[in-house]
Amino acid sequence: QVQLVESGGGLVQAGGSLRLSCAASGGIFSINTMGWYRQPPGKQRESVATITGRGSTNYADSVKGRFTISRDNAKNTVNLQMNSLKPEDTAVYYCTADAIATGWGLRNYWGQGTQVTVSS
């Protein structure tokens, strides 16, 4: 199967920046859409940004103009550059990927999550 490991979370002041990275590993045959979701404290998980294998991107309205998603297909990685962070961006951020692993069909995979805390 496919494993996703996130890194780059942490504590930052409002207005600051963080860069999240996610690396996929395992018996990967192909990866389609990759993305980032987040779950703020006491709230439901929500989509932040997604990127297809061809590079088409989609962003939540709340992060447009501040966050940028990118991926490296050769390295099976996806990144999220977060600028002008706000306290309401505080959440656990999860990497996700729709991938085909050797011997498996298309499945949706999730990372373990990384905490992002933005102080006011």
Coordinates of C-alpha atoms in Angstrom, one line a residue:
Q1 CA 0.0 0.0 0.0
V2 CA 0.9 3.7 0.1
Q3 CA 2.2 5.6 3.1
L4 CA 2.0 9.4 3.4
V5 CA 4.2 11.3 5.9
E6 CA 3.7 15.0 6.5
S7 CA 6.3 17.4 7.9
G8 CA 6.7 21.1 8.4
G9 CA 4.0 22.0 10.9
G10 CA 4.6 24.1 14.0
L11 CA 3.8 27.3 15.8
V12 CA 3.9 30.6 14.0
Q13 CA 2.7 34.2 14.6
A14 CA -0.1 35.7 12.6
G15 CA 1.2 37.0 9.3
G16 CA 4.0 34.4 9.2
S17 CA 4.6 31.5 6.8
L18 CA 5.0 27.8 7.0
R19 CA 5.6 25.2 4.4
L20 CA 4.1 21.7 4.7
S21 CA 5.5 18.8 2.9
C22 CA 4.2 15.3 2.3
A23 CA 6.1 12.3 0.9
A24 CA 4.3 9.2 -0.5
S25 CA 6.1 5.9 -0.3
G26 CA 5.4 2.2 -0.7
G27 CA 4.5 0.1 -3.8
I28 CA 3.3 3.1 -5.8
F29 CA 2.1 2.5 -9.3
S30 CA 0.6 5.9 -9.9
I31 CA -0.8 8.8 -8.0
N32 CA -3.7 10.9 -9.2
T33 CA -5.0 13.8 -7.2
M34 CA -3.1 14.9 -4.1
G35 CA -4.2 17.4 -1.6
W36 CA -4.3 18.9 1.9
Y37 CA -7.2 18.9 4.3
R38 CA -7.4 20.4 7.8
Q39 CA -9.4 19.9 10.9
P40 CA -9.6 23.0 13.2
P41 CA -10.3 22.3 16.9
G42 CA -13.9 21.3 17.4
K43 CA -14.7 21.4 13.8
Q44 CA -15.1 19.1 10.8
R45 CA -12.3 18.3 8.5
E46 CA -12.3 20.5 5.4
S47 CA -10.5 20.6 2.1
V48 CA -7.7 23.2 1.8
A49 CA -6.2 22.6 -1.6
T50 CA -5.9 19.9 -4.2
I51 CA -3.7 19.3 -7.2
T52 CA -4.1 16.8 -10.0
G53 CA -1.4 14.8 -11.7
R54 CA -1.3 17.3 -14.5
G55 CA -1.0 20.3 -12.1
S56 CA -4.6 21.6 -12.0
T57 CA -5.2 23.2 -8.6
N58 CA -8.2 24.0 -6.5
Y59 CA -8.3 26.0 -3.3
A60 CA -10.8 26.7 -0.5
D61 CA -12.0 30.3 -0.7
S62 CA -10.5 31.0 2.8
V63 CA -7.0 30.3 1.6
K64 CA -7.0 31.6 -2.0
G65 CA -4.2 34.1 -2.5
R66 CA -2.3 33.0 0.6
F67 CA -1.7 29.3 0.1
T68 CA 0.0 27.5 -2.8
I69 CA 0.0 23.8 -3.5
S70 CA 2.6 22.1 -5.6
R71 CA 3.8 18.6 -6.3
D72 CA 6.8 16.8 -7.7
N73 CA 5.6 13.8 -9.6
A74 CA 9.1 12.3 -9.8
K75 CA 9.5 12.3 -6.1
N76 CA 5.9 11.6 -5.1
T77 CA 5.7 14.7 -2.9
V78 CA 3.2 17.4 -2.4
N79 CA 3.8 20.7 -0.7
L80 CA 1.7 23.5 0.8
Q81 CA 3.2 26.9 1.1
M82 CA 1.2 28.9 3.6
N83 CA 1.7 32.7 3.7
S84 CA -0.1 35.4 5.7
L85 CA -1.2 32.9 8.2
K86 CA -4.2 33.8 10.4
P87 CA -5.2 32.3 13.8
E88 CA -8.2 30.7 12.1
D89 CA -5.7 28.6 10.0
T90 CA -4.9 26.7 13.2
A91 CA -5.7 23.1 12.6
V92 CA -4.3 19.6 12.1
Y93 CA -3.3 19.4 8.5
Y94 CA -3.6 16.1 6.6
C95 CA -2.1 15.1 3.3
T96 CA -4.2 12.9 1.1
A97 CA -3.6 11.1 -2.2
D98 CA -5.6 9.0 -4.6
A99 CA -3.2 6.3 -5.6
I100 CA -2.8 2.9 -7.1
A101 CA -0.3 0.7 -5.3
T102 CA 1.1 -2.5 -6.8
G103 CA -1.5 -5.2 -6.3
W104 CA -4.2 -2.7 -5.2
G105 CA -6.8 -0.8 -7.0
L106 CA -7.3 3.0 -6.7
R107 CA -7.6 4.0 -3.1
N108 CA -7.6 7.2 -1.1
Y109 CA -4.8 7.4 1.4
W110 CA -4.2 9.8 4.3
G111 CA -1.3 10.9 6.4
Q112 CA -1.2 11.0 10.1
G113 CA -1.5 14.8 10.3
T114 CA 0.7 17.7 11.4
Q115 CA -0.3 20.4 13.8
V116 CA -0.2 24.1 12.6
T117 CA -0.8 26.7 15.3
V118 CA -1.0 30.4 14.5
S119 CA -0.9 32.7 17.4
S120 CA -2.4 36.2 17.4

